[in-house]
Short mmCIF file of C-alpha atoms in Angstrom, two decimals:
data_model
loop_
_atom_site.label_atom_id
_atom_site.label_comp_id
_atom_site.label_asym_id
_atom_site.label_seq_id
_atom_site.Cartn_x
_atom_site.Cartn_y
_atom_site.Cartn_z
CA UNK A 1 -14.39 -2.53 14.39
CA UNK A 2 -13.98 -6.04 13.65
CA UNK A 3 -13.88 -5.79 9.83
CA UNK A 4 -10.95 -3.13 10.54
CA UNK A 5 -9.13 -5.22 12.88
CA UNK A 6 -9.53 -8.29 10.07
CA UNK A 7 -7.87 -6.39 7.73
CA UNK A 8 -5.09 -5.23 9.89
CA UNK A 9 -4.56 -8.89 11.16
CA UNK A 10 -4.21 -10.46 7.80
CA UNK A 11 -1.69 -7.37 6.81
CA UNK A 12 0.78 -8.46 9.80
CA UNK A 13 0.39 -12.33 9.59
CA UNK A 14 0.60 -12.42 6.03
CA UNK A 15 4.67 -12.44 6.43
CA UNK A 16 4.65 -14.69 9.23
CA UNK A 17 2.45 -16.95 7.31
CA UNK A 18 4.42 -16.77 4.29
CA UNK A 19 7.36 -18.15 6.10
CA UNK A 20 5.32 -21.19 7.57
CA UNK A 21 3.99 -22.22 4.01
CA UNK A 22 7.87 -21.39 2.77
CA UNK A 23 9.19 -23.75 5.01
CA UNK A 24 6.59 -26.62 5.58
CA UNK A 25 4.29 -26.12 2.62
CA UNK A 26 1.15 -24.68 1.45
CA UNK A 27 -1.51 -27.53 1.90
CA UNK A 28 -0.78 -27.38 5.34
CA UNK A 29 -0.89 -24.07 5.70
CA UNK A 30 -4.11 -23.40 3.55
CA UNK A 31 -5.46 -26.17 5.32
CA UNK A 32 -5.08 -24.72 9.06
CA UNK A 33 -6.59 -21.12 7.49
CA UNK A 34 -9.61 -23.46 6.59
CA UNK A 35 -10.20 -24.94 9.75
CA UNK A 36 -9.46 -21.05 11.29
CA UNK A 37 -11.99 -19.84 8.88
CA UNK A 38 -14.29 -22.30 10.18
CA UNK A 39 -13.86 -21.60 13.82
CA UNK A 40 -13.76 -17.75 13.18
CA UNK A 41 -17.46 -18.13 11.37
CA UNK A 42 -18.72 -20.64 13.89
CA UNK A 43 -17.34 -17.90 16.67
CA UNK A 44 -19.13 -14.80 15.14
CA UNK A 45 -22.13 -16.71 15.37
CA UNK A 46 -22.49 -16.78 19.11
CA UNK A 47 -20.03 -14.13 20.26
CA UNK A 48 -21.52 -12.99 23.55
CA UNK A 49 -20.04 -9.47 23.45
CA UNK A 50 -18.12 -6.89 20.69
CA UNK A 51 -15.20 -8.37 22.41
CA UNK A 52 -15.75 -11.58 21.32
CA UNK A 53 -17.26 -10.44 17.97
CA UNK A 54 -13.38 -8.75 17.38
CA UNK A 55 -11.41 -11.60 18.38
CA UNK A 56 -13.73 -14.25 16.50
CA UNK A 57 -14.23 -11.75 13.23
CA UNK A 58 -11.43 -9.71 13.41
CA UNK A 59 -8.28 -11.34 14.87
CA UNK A 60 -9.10 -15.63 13.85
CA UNK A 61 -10.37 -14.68 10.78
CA UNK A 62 -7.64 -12.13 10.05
CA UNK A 63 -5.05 -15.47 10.26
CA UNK A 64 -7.39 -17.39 8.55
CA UNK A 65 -7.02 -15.04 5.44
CA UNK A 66 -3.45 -15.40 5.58
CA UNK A 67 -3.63 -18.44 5.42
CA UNK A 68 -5.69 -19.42 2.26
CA UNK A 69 -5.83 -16.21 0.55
CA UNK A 70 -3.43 -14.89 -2.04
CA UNK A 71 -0.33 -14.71 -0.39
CA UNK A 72 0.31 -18.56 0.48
CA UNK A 73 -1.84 -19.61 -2.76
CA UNK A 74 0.02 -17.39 -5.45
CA UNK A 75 3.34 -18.63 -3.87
CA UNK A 76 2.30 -22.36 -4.32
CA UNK A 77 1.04 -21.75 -8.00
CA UNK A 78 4.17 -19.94 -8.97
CA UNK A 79 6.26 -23.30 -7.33
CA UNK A 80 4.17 -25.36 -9.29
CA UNK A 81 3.67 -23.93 -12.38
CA UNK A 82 6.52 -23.71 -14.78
CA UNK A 83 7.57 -20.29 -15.57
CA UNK A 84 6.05 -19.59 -18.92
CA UNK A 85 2.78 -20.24 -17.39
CA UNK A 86 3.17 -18.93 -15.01
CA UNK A 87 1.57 -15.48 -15.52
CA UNK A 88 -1.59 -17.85 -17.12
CA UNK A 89 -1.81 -19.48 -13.37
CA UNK A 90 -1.75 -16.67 -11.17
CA UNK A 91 -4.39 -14.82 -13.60
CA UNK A 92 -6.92 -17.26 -13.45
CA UNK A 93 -6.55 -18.17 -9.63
CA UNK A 94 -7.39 -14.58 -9.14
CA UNK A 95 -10.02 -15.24 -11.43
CA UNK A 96 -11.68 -17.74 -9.70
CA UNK A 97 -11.54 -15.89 -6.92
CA UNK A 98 -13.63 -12.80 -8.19
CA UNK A 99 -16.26 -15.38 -9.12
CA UNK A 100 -16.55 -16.16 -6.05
CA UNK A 101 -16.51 -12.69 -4.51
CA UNK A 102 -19.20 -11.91 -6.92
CA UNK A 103 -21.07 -15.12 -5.75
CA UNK A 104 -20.89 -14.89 -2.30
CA UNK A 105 -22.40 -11.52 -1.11
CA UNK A 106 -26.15 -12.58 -3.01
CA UNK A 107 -26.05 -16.35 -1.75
CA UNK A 108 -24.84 -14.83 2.00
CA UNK A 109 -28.07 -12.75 1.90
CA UNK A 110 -30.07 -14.96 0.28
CA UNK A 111 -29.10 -17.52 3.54
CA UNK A 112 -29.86 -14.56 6.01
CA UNK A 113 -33.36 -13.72 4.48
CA UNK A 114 -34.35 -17.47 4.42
CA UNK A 115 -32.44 -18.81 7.88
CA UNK A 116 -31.03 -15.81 10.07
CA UNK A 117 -27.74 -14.46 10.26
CA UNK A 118 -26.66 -16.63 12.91
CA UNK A 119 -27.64 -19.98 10.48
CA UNK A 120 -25.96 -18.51 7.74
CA UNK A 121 -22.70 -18.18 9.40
CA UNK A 122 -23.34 -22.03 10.70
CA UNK A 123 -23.45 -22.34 6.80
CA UNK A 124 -20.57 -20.78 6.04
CA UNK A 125 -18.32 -22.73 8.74
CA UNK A 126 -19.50 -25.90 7.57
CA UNK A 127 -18.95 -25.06 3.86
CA UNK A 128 -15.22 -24.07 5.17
CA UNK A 129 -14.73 -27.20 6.62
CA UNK A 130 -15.66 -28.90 3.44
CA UNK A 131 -13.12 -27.02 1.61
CA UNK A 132 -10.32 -28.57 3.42
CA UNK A 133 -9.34 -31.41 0.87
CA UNK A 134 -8.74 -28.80 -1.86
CA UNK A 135 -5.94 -28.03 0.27
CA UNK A 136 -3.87 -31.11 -1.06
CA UNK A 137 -3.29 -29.94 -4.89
CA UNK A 138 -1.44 -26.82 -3.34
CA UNK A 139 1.36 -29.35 -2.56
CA UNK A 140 4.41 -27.61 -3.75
CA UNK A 141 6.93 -29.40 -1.64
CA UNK A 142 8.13 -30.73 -4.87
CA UNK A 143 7.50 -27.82 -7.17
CA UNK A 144 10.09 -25.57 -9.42
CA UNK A 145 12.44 -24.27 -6.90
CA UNK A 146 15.45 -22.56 -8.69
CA UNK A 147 19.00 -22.53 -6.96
CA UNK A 148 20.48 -20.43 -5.71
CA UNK A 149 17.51 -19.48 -3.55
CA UNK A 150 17.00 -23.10 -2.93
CA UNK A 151 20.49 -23.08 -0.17
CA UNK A 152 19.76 -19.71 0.83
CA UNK A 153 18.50 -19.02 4.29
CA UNK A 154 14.96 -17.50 4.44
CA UNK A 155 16.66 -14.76 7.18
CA UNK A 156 19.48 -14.10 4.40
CA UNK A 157 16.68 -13.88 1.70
CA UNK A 158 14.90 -11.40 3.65
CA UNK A 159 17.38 -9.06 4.44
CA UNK A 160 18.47 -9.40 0.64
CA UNK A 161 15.15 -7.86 -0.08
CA UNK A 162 15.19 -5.03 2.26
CA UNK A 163 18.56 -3.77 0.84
CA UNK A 164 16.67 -3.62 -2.93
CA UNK A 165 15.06 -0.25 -3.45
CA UNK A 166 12.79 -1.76 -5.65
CA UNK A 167 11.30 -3.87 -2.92
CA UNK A 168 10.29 -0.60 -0.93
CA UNK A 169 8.84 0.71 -4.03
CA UNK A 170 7.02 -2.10 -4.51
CA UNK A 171 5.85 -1.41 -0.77
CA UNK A 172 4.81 2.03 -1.37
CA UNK A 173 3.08 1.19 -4.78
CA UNK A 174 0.96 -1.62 -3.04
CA UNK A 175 0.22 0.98 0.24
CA UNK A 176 -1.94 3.22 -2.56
CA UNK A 177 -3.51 0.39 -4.09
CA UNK A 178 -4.84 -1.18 -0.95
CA UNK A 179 -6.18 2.65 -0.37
CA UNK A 180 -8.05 3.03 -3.10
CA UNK A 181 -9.40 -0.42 -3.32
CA UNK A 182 -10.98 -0.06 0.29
CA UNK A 183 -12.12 3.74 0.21
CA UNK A 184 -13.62 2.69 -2.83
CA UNK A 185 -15.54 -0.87 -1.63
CA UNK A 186 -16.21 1.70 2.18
CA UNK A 187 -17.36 4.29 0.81
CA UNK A 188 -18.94 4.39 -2.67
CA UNK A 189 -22.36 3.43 -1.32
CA UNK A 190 -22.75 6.37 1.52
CA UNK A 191 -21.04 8.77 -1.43
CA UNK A 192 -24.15 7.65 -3.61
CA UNK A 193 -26.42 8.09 -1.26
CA UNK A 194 -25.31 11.76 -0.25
CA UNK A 195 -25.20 12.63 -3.61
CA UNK A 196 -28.86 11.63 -4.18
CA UNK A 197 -28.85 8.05 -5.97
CA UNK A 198 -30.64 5.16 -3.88
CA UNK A 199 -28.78 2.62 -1.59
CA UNK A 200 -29.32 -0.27 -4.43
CA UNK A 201 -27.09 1.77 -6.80
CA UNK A 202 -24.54 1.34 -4.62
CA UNK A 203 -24.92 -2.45 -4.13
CA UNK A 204 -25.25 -2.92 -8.10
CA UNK A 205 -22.40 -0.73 -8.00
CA UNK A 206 -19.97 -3.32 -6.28
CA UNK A 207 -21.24 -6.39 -7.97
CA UNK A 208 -20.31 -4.69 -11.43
CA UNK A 209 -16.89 -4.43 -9.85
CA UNK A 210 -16.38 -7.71 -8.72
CA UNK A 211 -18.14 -9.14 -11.90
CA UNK A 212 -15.54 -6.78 -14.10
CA UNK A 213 -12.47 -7.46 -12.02
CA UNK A 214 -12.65 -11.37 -13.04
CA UNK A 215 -12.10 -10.71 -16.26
CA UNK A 216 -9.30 -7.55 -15.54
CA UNK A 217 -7.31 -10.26 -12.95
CA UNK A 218 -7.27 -13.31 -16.06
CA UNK A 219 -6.30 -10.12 -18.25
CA UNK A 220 -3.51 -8.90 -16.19
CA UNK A 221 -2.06 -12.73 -15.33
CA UNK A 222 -1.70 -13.21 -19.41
CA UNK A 223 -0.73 -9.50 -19.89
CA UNK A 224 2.17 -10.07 -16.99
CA UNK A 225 3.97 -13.40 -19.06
CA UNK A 226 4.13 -10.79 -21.96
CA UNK A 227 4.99 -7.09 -20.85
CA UNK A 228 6.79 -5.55 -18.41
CA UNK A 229 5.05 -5.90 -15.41
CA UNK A 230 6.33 -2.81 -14.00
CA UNK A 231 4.92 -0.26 -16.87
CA UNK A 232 1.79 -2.64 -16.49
CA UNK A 233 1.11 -1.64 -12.86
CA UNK A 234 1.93 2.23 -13.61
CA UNK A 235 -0.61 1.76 -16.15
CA UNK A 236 -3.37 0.38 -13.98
CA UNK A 237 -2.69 2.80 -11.51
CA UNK A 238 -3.17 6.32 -13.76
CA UNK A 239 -5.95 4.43 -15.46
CA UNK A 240 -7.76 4.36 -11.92
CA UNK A 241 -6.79 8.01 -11.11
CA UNK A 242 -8.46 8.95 -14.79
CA UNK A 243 -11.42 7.14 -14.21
CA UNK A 244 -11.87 8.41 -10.82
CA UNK A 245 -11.49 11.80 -12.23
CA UNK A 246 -13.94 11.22 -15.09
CA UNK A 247 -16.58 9.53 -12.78
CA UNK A 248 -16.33 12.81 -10.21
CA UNK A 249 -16.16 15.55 -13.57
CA UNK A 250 -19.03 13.89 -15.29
CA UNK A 251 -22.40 14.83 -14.10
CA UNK A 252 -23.90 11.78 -11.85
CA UNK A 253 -26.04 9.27 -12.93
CA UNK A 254 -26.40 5.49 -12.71
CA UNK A 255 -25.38 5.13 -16.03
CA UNK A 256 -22.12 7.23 -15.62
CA UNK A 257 -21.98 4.89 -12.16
CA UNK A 258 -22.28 1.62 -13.72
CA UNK A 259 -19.01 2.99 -16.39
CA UNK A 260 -17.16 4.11 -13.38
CA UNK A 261 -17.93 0.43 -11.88
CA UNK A 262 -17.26 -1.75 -14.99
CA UNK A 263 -13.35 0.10 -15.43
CA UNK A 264 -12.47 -0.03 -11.79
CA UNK A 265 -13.50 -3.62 -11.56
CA UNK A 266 -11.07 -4.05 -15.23
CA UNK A 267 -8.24 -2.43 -13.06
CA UNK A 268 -9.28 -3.95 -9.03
CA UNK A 269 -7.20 -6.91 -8.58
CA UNK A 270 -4.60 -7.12 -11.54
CA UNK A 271 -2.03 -5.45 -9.58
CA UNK A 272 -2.05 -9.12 -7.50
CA UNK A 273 -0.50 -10.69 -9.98
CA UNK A 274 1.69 -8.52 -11.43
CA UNK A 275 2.57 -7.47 -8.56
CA UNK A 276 3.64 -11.33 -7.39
CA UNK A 277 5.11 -11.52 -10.71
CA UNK A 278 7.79 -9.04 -10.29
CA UNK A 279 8.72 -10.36 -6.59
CA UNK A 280 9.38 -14.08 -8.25
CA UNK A 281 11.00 -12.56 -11.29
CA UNK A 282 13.70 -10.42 -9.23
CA UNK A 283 14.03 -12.65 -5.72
CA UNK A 284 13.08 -16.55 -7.21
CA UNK A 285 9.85 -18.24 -5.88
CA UNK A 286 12.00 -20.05 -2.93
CA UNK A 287 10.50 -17.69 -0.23
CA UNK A 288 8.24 -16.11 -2.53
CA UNK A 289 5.11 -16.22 0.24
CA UNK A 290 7.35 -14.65 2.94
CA UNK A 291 8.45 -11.87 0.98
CA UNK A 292 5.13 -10.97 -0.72
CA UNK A 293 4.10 -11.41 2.90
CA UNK A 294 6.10 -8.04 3.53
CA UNK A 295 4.66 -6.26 0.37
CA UNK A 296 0.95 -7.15 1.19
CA UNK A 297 1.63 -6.04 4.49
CA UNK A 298 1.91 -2.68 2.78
CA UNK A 299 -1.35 -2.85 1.01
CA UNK A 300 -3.67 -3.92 4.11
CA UNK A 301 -1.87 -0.85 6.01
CA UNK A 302 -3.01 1.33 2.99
CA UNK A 303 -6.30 -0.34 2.98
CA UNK A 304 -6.73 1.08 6.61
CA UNK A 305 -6.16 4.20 5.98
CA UNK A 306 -8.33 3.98 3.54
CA UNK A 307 -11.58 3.42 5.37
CA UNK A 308 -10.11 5.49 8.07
CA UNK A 309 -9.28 8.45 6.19
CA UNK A 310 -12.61 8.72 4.02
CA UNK A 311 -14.33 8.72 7.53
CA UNK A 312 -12.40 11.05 9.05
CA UNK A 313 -12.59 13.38 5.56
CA UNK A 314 -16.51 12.86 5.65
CA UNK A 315 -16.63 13.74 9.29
CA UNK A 316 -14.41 17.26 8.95
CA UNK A 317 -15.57 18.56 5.48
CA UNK A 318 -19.06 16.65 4.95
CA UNK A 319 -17.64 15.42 1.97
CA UNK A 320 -15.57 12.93 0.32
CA UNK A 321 -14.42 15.32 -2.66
CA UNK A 322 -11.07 15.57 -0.75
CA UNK A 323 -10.67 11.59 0.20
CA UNK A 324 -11.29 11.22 -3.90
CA UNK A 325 -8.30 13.78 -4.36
CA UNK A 326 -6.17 11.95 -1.98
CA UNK A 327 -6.87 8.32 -4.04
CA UNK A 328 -6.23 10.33 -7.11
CA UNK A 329 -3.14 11.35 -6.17
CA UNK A 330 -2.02 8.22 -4.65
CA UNK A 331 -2.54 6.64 -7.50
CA UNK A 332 -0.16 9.22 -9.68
CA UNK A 333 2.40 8.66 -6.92
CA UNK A 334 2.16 4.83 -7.29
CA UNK A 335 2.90 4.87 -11.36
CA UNK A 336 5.80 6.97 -10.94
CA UNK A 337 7.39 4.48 -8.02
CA UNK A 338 7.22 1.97 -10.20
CA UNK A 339 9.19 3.47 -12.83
CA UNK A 340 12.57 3.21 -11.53
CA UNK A 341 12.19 -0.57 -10.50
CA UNK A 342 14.43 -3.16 -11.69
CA UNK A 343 12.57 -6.18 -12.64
CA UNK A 344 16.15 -8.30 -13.71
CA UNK A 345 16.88 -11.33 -11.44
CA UNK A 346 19.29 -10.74 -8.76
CA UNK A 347 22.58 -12.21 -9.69
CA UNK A 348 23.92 -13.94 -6.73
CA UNK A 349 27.24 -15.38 -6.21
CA UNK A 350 27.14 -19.15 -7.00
CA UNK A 351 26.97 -21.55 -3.85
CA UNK A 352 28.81 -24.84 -3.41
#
């Protein structure tokens, strides 16, 4: 319950906190998600009921990942970085960030079997807290800003973005990616199991993804400042459609697992930046972190239904054959949306 209610959280304050770090900057911004992160750990450790468990685990750190994950820090980078590079930037943040994904889940167990859960946690809020002065590079109060964006309002920028279909599509595309992503990460290891292959399959599984997906995020950054980023993300999404196709056709093994593993982790987190890419390339990187705040919002939604919808398939049909249909599909769906999307710069009147 509280891992669902995190991701829900961080879906709907990932706008709002895209428009604080828009108008007052992301260091302070990243730097409150720190000390929320911190407080959110610290909670978890000694909530006294499931109550307090969901409001410390699920709603502080929900903000907390709105505030320092890729939302605000994507929309700093792209300030800050000039253009050309910028498809180099975003890449390797998300990167960075899949090493640490991949480092985190052994070192968090390794502090549970040595300490307890409850120390590790302690560990965990005091390494947030020591995070906080990485919060001052992300200064982008003087970073690229391009006009006219620059003298537009943020509630005129907003409802500039609605009124693009693109936008929506973008929405929709995002909604199927956030599905896949979490029925995958929720459910591949009870799927293994119920088709016969041990729990630690399952683990190795996931840390072949999130090994694999640091060098597919870099990839897709540098792919992004070269290519249409719009035929790149219909590309990503068929290619995760055939390989879900290939891994359920081919008979199952950890072998054909550990294939399956390595070209979803290629194709897990790329969308991210290309994704951000086309949302600064069409509407400026002004109020870039509120209105990727809107198309995020999308993916976390999707990413509910995900988990949701694989246990509610499971539950009916005792199976998740139809749950891997419905990510197949999705996934079609989502490379056709992007199609029609117009990835040109909005021309806006000139302002005095």
């Amino acid at each position: 319950m509280a891992l669902a209610t995190q991701n829900l959280v961080w879906g709907i304050a990932q706008p709002f906190t895209g428009m604080v770090a828009d108008r007052c900057g992301a260091t302070r911004v990243v730097a409150a998600g720190l000390a929320l992160y911190a407080l959110g750990l610290a909670g978890m450790a000694w909530a006294p009921s499931a109550t307090a468990l969901v409001l410390t685990g699920g709603i502080c750190i929900g903000i907390a990942l709105s505030g320092t994950a890729f939302g605000v820090v994507y929309a700093a980078l792209s300030r800050l970085v000039a253009s050309e590079r910028r498809g180099w930037a975003l890449g390797l943040a998300g990167a960075v960030a899949g090493i640490g994904q991949f480092a985190l889940v052994p070192g968090a167990q390794s502090l549970i079997a040595a300490c307890g859960w409850v120390a590790a946690l302690g560990v965990l809020s005091i390494t947030a807290t020591l995070l906080l002065p990485l919060a001052w590079p992300l200064n982008d109060r003087t970073g690229e800003t391009g006009p006219p964006a620059d003298v537009m309002p943020m509630s005129r920028a907003v409802r500039e973005a609605f009124t693009q279909p693109g936008f929506w599509l973008l929405n929709l595309g995002f909604l199927a990616c956030g599905f896949q992503l979490a029925f995958i990460a929720s459910h591949l290891p009870a799927y293994l199991v119920d088709r016969g292959l041990r729990a630690g399959d399952g683990v190795a599984a996931l840390a072949i993804v999130a090994l694999a997906n640091v060098a597919g995020t870099y990839a897709a950054g540098l792919l992004g400042a070269r290519w249409s980023r719009k035929r790149l993300l219909a590309g990503v999404y068929l290619a995760r459609s055939a390989a879900m196709a290939l891994f359920l056709l081919a008979p199952l093994s950890s072998a054909s697992l550990y294939v399956f593993s390595a070209a979803m982790g290629l194709l897990w987190l790329g969308t991210l930046p290309l994704t951000n890419g086309i949302v600064a390339q069409v509407f400026g990187v002004r109020y870039l972190g509120t209105l990727f705040g809107f198309v995020f919002l999308g993916h976390q939604l999707g990413g509910f239904l995900g988990v949701w919808i694989g246990a509610v398939v499971f539950e009916a049909t005792h199976s998740y054959d139809t749950a891997w249909l419905m990510a197949m599909l999705l996934g079609v769906i989502a490379a056709a949306l992007h199609c029609p999307i117009d990835e040109r710069p909005l021309m806006r009147p000139a302002t005095a």
